[in-house]
Short mmCIF file of C-alpha atoms and ligand atoms in Angstrom, two decimals:
data_model
loop_
_atom_site.label_atom_id
_atom_site.label_comp_id
_atom_site.label_asym_id
_atom_site.label_seq_id
_atom_site.Cartn_x
_atom_site.Cartn_y
_atom_site.Cartn_z
CA MET A 1 -8.18 4.33 4.89
CA ALA A 2 -5.29 4.31 6.18
CA ALA A 3 -5.38 2.25 9.61
CA TYR A 4 -3.18 5.26 11.27
CA LEU A 5 -6.09 7.54 11.77
CA GLN A 6 -9.08 5.61 12.68
CA ASP A 7 -7.82 5.63 16.54
CA ALA A 8 -6.01 8.56 15.93
CA ASP A 9 -8.11 10.85 19.15
CA GLY A 10 -8.16 8.51 21.72
CA SER A 11 -10.35 10.89 24.39
CA THR A 12 -13.04 11.29 21.46
CA THR A 13 -15.33 8.86 20.29
CA ALA A 14 -17.01 8.71 17.26
CA SER A 15 -20.27 9.44 17.74
CA ARG A 16 -21.80 9.12 14.21
CA THR A 17 -21.93 6.23 13.11
CA LYS A 18 -23.90 5.52 9.97
CA PRO A 19 -22.38 7.66 7.30
CA VAL A 20 -24.38 11.30 5.93
CA THR A 21 -25.72 10.95 2.16
CA LEU A 22 -28.40 13.06 0.50
CA PRO A 23 -30.95 11.66 2.29
CA THR A 24 -30.42 12.33 5.20
CA LEU A 25 -28.61 15.95 4.61
CA GLN A 26 -32.38 16.28 3.05
CA ASN A 27 -33.90 15.34 5.50
CA MET A 28 -31.56 17.20 8.36
CA ARG A 29 -33.23 20.40 6.55
CA GLN A 30 -37.43 19.30 7.03
CA LYS A 31 -36.27 18.25 10.28
CA GLY A 32 -35.05 22.38 10.79
CA GLU A 33 -31.85 20.76 11.57
CA LYS A 34 -28.53 23.23 10.67
CA ILE A 35 -25.64 21.12 8.66
CA THR A 36 -22.21 22.09 8.87
CA MET A 37 -19.62 21.75 6.15
CA LEU A 38 -15.79 22.62 6.50
CA THR A 39 -13.05 22.60 3.71
CA SER A 40 -11.01 20.26 4.15
CA TYR A 41 -7.62 19.75 1.91
CA ASP A 42 -5.41 16.29 3.36
CA ALA A 43 -6.27 12.24 5.27
CA SER A 44 -5.56 13.84 8.79
CA PHE A 45 -8.22 17.61 9.09
CA THR A 46 -10.02 15.45 7.11
CA ALA A 47 -10.26 12.81 10.31
CA LEU A 48 -10.25 15.56 12.66
CA LEU A 49 -13.85 17.17 10.87
CA ASP A 50 -15.27 13.74 10.60
CA ARG A 51 -14.85 12.63 14.47
CA CYS A 52 -16.11 16.40 15.00
CA GLY A 53 -19.32 15.93 14.30
CA VAL A 54 -18.94 17.92 10.44
CA ASP A 55 -21.49 16.97 8.25
CA THR A 56 -20.00 17.43 4.98
CA ILE A 57 -15.98 17.73 3.58
CA LEU A 58 -15.36 20.62 0.30
CA ILE A 59 -12.48 19.96 -1.48
CA GLY A 60 -12.78 23.44 -2.15
CA ASP A 61 -11.10 24.81 -4.92
CA SER A 62 -9.93 27.68 -2.45
CA LEU A 63 -6.72 25.20 -2.33
CA GLY A 64 -5.27 27.58 -4.94
CA MET A 65 -5.26 30.39 -2.19
CA VAL A 66 -4.65 28.01 1.39
CA CYS A 67 -2.86 25.79 -0.29
CA GLN A 68 -0.94 26.97 -2.32
CA GLY A 69 -0.51 30.82 -2.68
CA HIS A 70 -2.22 31.87 -5.52
CA ASN A 71 -4.25 35.63 -4.63
CA SER A 72 -7.01 33.53 -7.21
CA THR A 73 -9.23 30.16 -7.66
CA LEU A 74 -8.04 30.34 -11.30
CA PRO A 75 -4.51 28.94 -12.25
CA VAL A 76 -6.04 26.00 -9.68
CA THR A 77 -6.27 23.09 -11.83
CA LEU A 78 -8.66 19.80 -12.42
CA GLN A 79 -5.25 17.08 -11.75
CA ASP A 80 -4.97 19.25 -8.18
CA VAL A 81 -8.59 18.47 -7.77
CA VAL A 82 -8.66 15.30 -8.01
CA TYR A 83 -5.70 14.63 -5.76
CA HIS A 84 -6.46 16.67 -3.46
CA THR A 85 -10.21 14.73 -3.07
CA ALA A 86 -8.41 11.44 -2.85
CA SER A 87 -6.31 12.65 0.36
CA VAL A 88 -9.24 13.43 1.68
CA ALA A 89 -11.15 10.94 0.47
CA ARG A 90 -8.59 8.36 2.83
CA GLY A 91 -8.90 9.97 5.84
CA ASN A 92 -13.16 10.18 5.62
CA ARG A 93 -14.87 7.79 7.66
CA THR A 94 -18.45 8.29 7.17
CA ALA A 95 -18.28 12.80 6.35
CA PHE A 96 -20.49 13.19 3.10
CA ILE A 97 -17.31 14.14 -0.14
CA LEU A 98 -18.36 17.00 -2.06
CA ALA A 99 -15.32 18.33 -4.36
CA ASP A 100 -15.04 21.97 -6.80
CA LEU A 101 -15.11 21.40 -10.18
CA PRO A 102 -11.90 24.09 -11.02
CA PHE A 103 -11.82 27.14 -13.33
CA GLY A 104 -12.29 26.41 -17.63
CA THR A 105 -13.58 22.38 -16.51
CA TYR A 106 -16.90 22.48 -16.86
CA GLY A 107 -17.23 24.83 -20.31
CA THR A 108 -20.40 22.52 -22.11
CA PRO A 109 -21.69 19.66 -20.33
CA GLU A 110 -19.53 16.89 -22.24
CA SER A 111 -16.66 18.59 -20.48
CA ALA A 112 -18.18 18.48 -17.37
CA PHE A 113 -18.87 15.13 -17.07
CA ALA A 114 -15.47 13.80 -17.93
CA ASN A 115 -14.15 16.10 -15.56
CA ALA A 116 -16.93 15.10 -12.60
CA VAL A 117 -15.95 11.65 -13.69
CA GLN A 118 -12.80 12.47 -12.34
CA LEU A 119 -13.37 13.47 -8.77
CA ILE A 120 -16.60 10.85 -8.14
CA GLN A 121 -13.56 8.81 -8.75
CA ALA A 122 -11.28 10.08 -6.47
CA GLY A 123 -14.08 9.33 -3.55
CA ALA A 124 -16.41 13.04 -4.32
CA GLN A 125 -20.17 12.04 -3.80
CA MET A 126 -21.20 15.42 -5.24
CA VAL A 127 -19.29 17.59 -7.18
CA LYS A 128 -20.22 21.87 -7.63
CA LEU A 129 -19.80 24.62 -9.78
CA GLU A 130 -19.74 27.88 -9.92
CA GLY A 131 -22.71 29.89 -12.15
CA GLY A 132 -26.61 30.52 -13.07
CA ALA A 133 -29.82 29.14 -15.29
CA TRP A 134 -26.35 28.90 -18.05
CA LEU A 135 -25.38 26.00 -16.56
CA ALA A 136 -28.78 23.69 -16.32
CA PRO A 137 -28.32 21.49 -19.28
CA THR A 138 -24.66 20.93 -17.54
CA VAL A 139 -26.57 20.45 -14.13
CA ARG A 140 -28.95 18.38 -15.94
CA PHE A 141 -26.61 16.30 -18.19
CA LEU A 142 -24.21 15.15 -14.64
CA THR A 143 -27.25 14.32 -12.94
CA GLU A 144 -28.94 12.50 -15.54
CA ARG A 145 -25.44 10.40 -15.67
CA ALA A 146 -25.83 9.38 -12.07
CA ILE A 147 -23.78 12.80 -10.83
CA PRO A 148 -25.37 14.48 -7.59
CA VAL A 149 -24.64 18.65 -8.19
CA CYS A 150 -23.97 21.17 -5.73
CA ALA A 151 -24.05 25.51 -8.06
CA HIS A 152 -23.06 28.23 -6.29
CA LEU A 153 -24.38 31.38 -6.91
CA GLY A 154 -23.79 34.66 -5.54
CA LEU A 155 -20.15 35.55 -5.17
CA THR A 156 -18.34 33.02 -7.73
CA PRO A 157 -14.91 33.07 -6.69
CA GLN A 158 -13.79 32.01 -10.99
CA SER A 159 -16.16 35.11 -11.97
CA VAL A 160 -13.33 37.18 -9.32
CA HIS A 161 -12.47 39.00 -13.24
CA GLN A 162 -15.83 39.58 -13.65
CA MET A 163 -17.24 40.39 -10.70
CA GLY A 164 -13.77 43.15 -11.04
CA GLY A 165 -12.83 41.42 -6.59
CA TYR A 166 -14.56 39.89 -3.90
CA LYS A 167 -17.36 41.56 -3.85
CA VAL A 168 -20.83 41.35 -2.15
CA GLN A 169 -23.24 39.98 -4.37
CA GLY A 170 -27.30 40.27 -5.09
CA LYS A 171 -27.50 43.77 -3.88
CA THR A 172 -29.74 45.27 -6.15
CA ASN A 173 -32.71 45.49 -6.16
CA GLN A 174 -32.28 43.37 -10.13
CA ALA A 175 -29.48 40.92 -9.60
CA ALA A 176 -31.37 39.95 -6.70
CA GLU A 177 -34.56 38.78 -9.12
CA GLN A 178 -31.35 37.41 -11.63
CA LEU A 179 -30.07 35.16 -8.55
CA LYS A 180 -33.61 33.67 -7.36
CA ALA A 181 -34.63 33.16 -10.99
CA ASP A 182 -30.84 31.67 -10.92
CA ALA A 183 -31.16 29.17 -7.53
CA LEU A 184 -34.80 27.91 -9.10
CA ALA A 185 -33.44 26.80 -12.47
CA LEU A 186 -30.36 25.29 -10.85
CA GLN A 187 -33.12 22.82 -8.91
CA ASN A 188 -35.13 22.04 -11.99
CA ALA A 189 -32.35 21.21 -13.31
CA GLY A 190 -31.38 18.62 -10.64
CA ALA A 191 -29.01 20.07 -8.51
CA GLU A 192 -29.56 18.84 -5.37
CA MET A 193 -27.61 21.88 -3.02
CA LEU A 194 -27.12 25.29 -3.43
CA VAL A 195 -23.97 27.32 -1.86
CA LEU A 196 -24.10 31.42 -1.74
CA GLU A 197 -21.70 33.49 -0.88
CA ALA A 198 -21.06 36.64 0.02
CA ILE A 199 -25.94 38.36 -0.67
CA PRO A 200 -27.88 39.46 1.89
CA ALA A 201 -28.77 37.36 4.55
CA THR A 202 -32.68 38.42 3.22
CA LEU A 203 -32.07 37.10 -0.24
CA ALA A 204 -30.46 34.38 1.06
CA LYS A 205 -33.46 33.38 3.05
CA GLU A 206 -35.75 33.77 0.15
CA VAL A 207 -34.30 31.71 -2.16
CA THR A 208 -33.72 29.23 1.20
CA ASP A 209 -37.51 28.83 1.69
CA MET A 210 -38.62 29.33 -2.09
CA LEU A 211 -36.35 25.86 -3.04
CA THR A 212 -36.59 22.42 -1.20
CA ILE A 213 -33.15 21.55 -1.43
CA THR A 214 -30.47 22.43 0.51
CA THR A 215 -28.97 25.93 0.59
CA ILE A 216 -25.03 26.81 2.33
CA GLY A 217 -24.58 30.24 2.88
CA ILE A 218 -20.84 31.97 3.25
CA GLY A 219 -21.49 35.29 4.36
CA ALA A 220 -25.12 34.05 3.60
CA GLY A 221 -26.58 34.76 6.85
CA PRO A 222 -28.29 32.66 9.19
CA ASP A 223 -30.99 31.66 7.48
CA CYS A 224 -29.49 28.18 5.17
CA SER A 225 -30.14 24.76 5.28
CA GLY A 226 -26.52 24.70 6.16
CA GLN A 227 -22.52 26.86 6.58
CA VAL A 228 -19.35 26.75 5.23
CA LEU A 229 -16.42 27.85 6.20
CA VAL A 230 -12.23 27.51 4.60
CA LEU A 231 -10.57 25.52 6.98
CA HIS A 232 -7.50 27.63 7.69
CA ASP A 233 -10.17 31.24 8.23
CA LEU A 234 -11.64 29.01 10.75
CA LEU A 235 -8.62 28.10 12.61
CA GLY A 236 -6.97 31.66 11.56
CA VAL A 237 -3.98 30.46 9.87
CA PHE A 238 -5.05 31.65 6.51
CA PRO A 239 -2.57 35.02 6.31
CA GLY A 240 -4.67 37.42 3.67
CA HIS A 241 -7.63 39.48 4.13
CA LYS A 242 -10.18 37.88 6.79
CA ALA A 243 -13.63 38.19 4.71
CA ARG A 244 -16.41 39.79 7.24
CA PHE A 245 -18.24 36.57 7.33
CA VAL A 246 -15.26 34.43 8.59
CA LYS A 247 -14.95 33.79 12.35
CA ASN A 248 -11.69 32.81 13.71
CA PHE A 249 -12.90 29.45 15.28
CA MET A 250 -8.84 29.22 17.77
CA GLU A 251 -10.07 32.04 19.45
CA GLY A 252 -10.61 30.99 23.19
CA GLN A 253 -9.41 27.02 22.25
CA THR A 254 -6.87 25.67 23.37
CA SER A 255 -6.91 22.69 20.22
CA ILE A 256 -7.93 22.04 16.78
CA ASP A 257 -10.27 20.04 17.81
CA ALA A 258 -12.19 21.54 20.71
CA ALA A 259 -12.57 24.76 17.67
CA VAL A 260 -14.15 22.83 15.65
CA THR A 261 -16.59 20.98 18.16
CA ALA A 262 -17.54 24.67 19.25
CA TYR A 263 -17.33 25.67 15.26
CA VAL A 264 -20.20 22.80 14.77
CA ALA A 265 -22.16 23.66 17.83
CA ALA A 266 -21.70 27.16 17.31
CA VAL A 267 -23.35 25.91 13.89
CA LYS A 268 -26.49 23.92 15.09
CA ASP A 269 -27.63 26.45 17.75
CA GLY A 270 -27.91 29.08 15.16
CA SER A 271 -25.22 31.02 16.75
CA PHE A 272 -23.27 30.97 13.48
CA PRO A 273 -23.37 33.53 11.44
CA ALA A 274 -23.87 36.57 14.45
CA PRO A 275 -25.53 39.78 12.49
CA GLU A 276 -21.11 41.00 12.19
CA HIS A 277 -21.01 38.31 9.33
CA CYS A 278 -23.56 38.45 7.87
CA PHE A 279 -24.96 41.24 4.27
N1 MHF B 1 -9.34 31.58 2.90
C1 MHF B 1 -10.11 31.62 2.20
N2 MHF B 1 -12.00 32.61 1.73
C2 MHF B 1 -12.35 32.09 1.51
O1 MHF B 1 -13.79 31.92 1.69
C3 MHF B 1 -12.06 31.79 0.34
C4 MHF B 1 -11.19 31.77 -0.14
N3 MHF B 1 -10.01 31.89 0.23
N4 MHF B 1 -10.75 31.71 -0.79
C5 MHF B 1 -11.71 31.25 -2.45
C6 MHF B 1 -12.42 32.30 -2.66
C7 MHF B 1 -12.44 34.22 -2.33
N5 MHF B 1 -13.88 34.76 -1.68
C8 MHF B 1 -13.49 35.45 -0.61
C9 MHF B 1 -12.27 36.27 -0.73
C10 MHF B 1 -12.75 37.56 -0.52
C11 MHF B 1 -14.06 38.32 0.39
C12 MHF B 1 -13.91 39.60 0.87
O2 MHF B 1 -12.91 39.97 1.68
N6 MHF B 1 -14.73 40.00 0.72
C13 MHF B 1 -15.49 41.88 1.24
C14 MHF B 1 -16.65 41.78 0.42
C15 MHF B 1 -17.41 43.18 0.55
C16 MHF B 1 -17.70 44.20 -0.68
O3 MHF B 1 -18.26 43.83 -1.33
O4 MHF B 1 -18.55 44.95 0.98
C17 MHF B 1 -15.60 42.20 2.91
O5 MHF B 1 -15.70 42.73 3.67
O6 MHF B 1 -16.00 40.95 3.38
C18 MHF B 1 -14.93 37.71 -0.16
C19 MHF B 1 -14.77 36.27 -0.33
C20 MHF B 1 -13.76 33.53 -0.84
N7 MHF B 1 -12.91 31.99 -0.86
C1 KIV B 2 -15.87 28.46 -0.06
C2 KIV B 2 -16.86 27.75 -0.71
C3 KIV B 2 -17.35 27.15 -0.67
C4 KIV B 2 -16.00 26.84 -2.21
O1 KIV B 2 -15.78 27.44 -2.48
C5 KIV B 2 -14.08 27.03 -1.52
O2 KIV B 2 -13.48 26.74 -0.37
O3 KIV B 2 -13.31 27.06 -2.93
MG1 MG B 3 -14.99 27.48 -4.22
#
């Protein structure tokens, strides 16, 4: 890690001394301590999130929208995520790092493995991919080869054309049952984390109660094992459409450190997400 980032904030003493690992996260789930996740794309913000106590950092393909200015995540390439992952890894000290496999990079188990290796070698400790039971053989293929996998269900932005927009998922009985079956299949295939995006809070609770692995919600209610937000949404600097689950944590704060610290506190004490952020 770059020396100038080491003591970037004189006012905040880094409280976490041990690196966050998968067993740490599993232990948090069992104890009922909420897991915090934020996206990050560069070294400086990563150092800030780390010293504010954010548990896990995601190099999301949302970078296509918040960094590159596209109106979807579809144009993001593997090399884009590799570049940002390497930057994040250099700024990180103890947070757990996961990176998105972008659209079109995990169509077969073999291609998923070759591409996931690139993300792990850039500094990710886990890779995330979007989709249901059809991905189970791919999840199995990766986890057998020592690559931890996070699956992503519900509103999966890489499927925007099939969904016909960024819409809440799992609303009908049939869609809810399908999502539960997908979640179980992914856990059985070896996934160790599951992101649930824009689904009814009641469904996210059922899925979390049914699984043993950690669930991380975004627009999925307060009962997941943890929460994730896009950093630019938390800071109120994303100029695009603001989803219902977004909260600007800069409001009432005078520094980015204070806003991130407020997010961590609100997730840990269960006050975020509030009912107005849920479906
Ligand atoms: N800045 C940013 N934040 C995100 O959360 C995000 C990205 N970018 N890029 C990738 C995807 C796209 N995402 C989105 C984008 C829009 C909505 C949205 O506006 N949803 C409607 C749902 C309407 C409905 O079906 O009822 C909403 O009102 O929240 C949701 C997720 C989540 N991800
Ligand atoms: C919103 C999170 C879950 C994500 O996938 C991203 O930032 O790309
Ligand atoms: Mg993503």
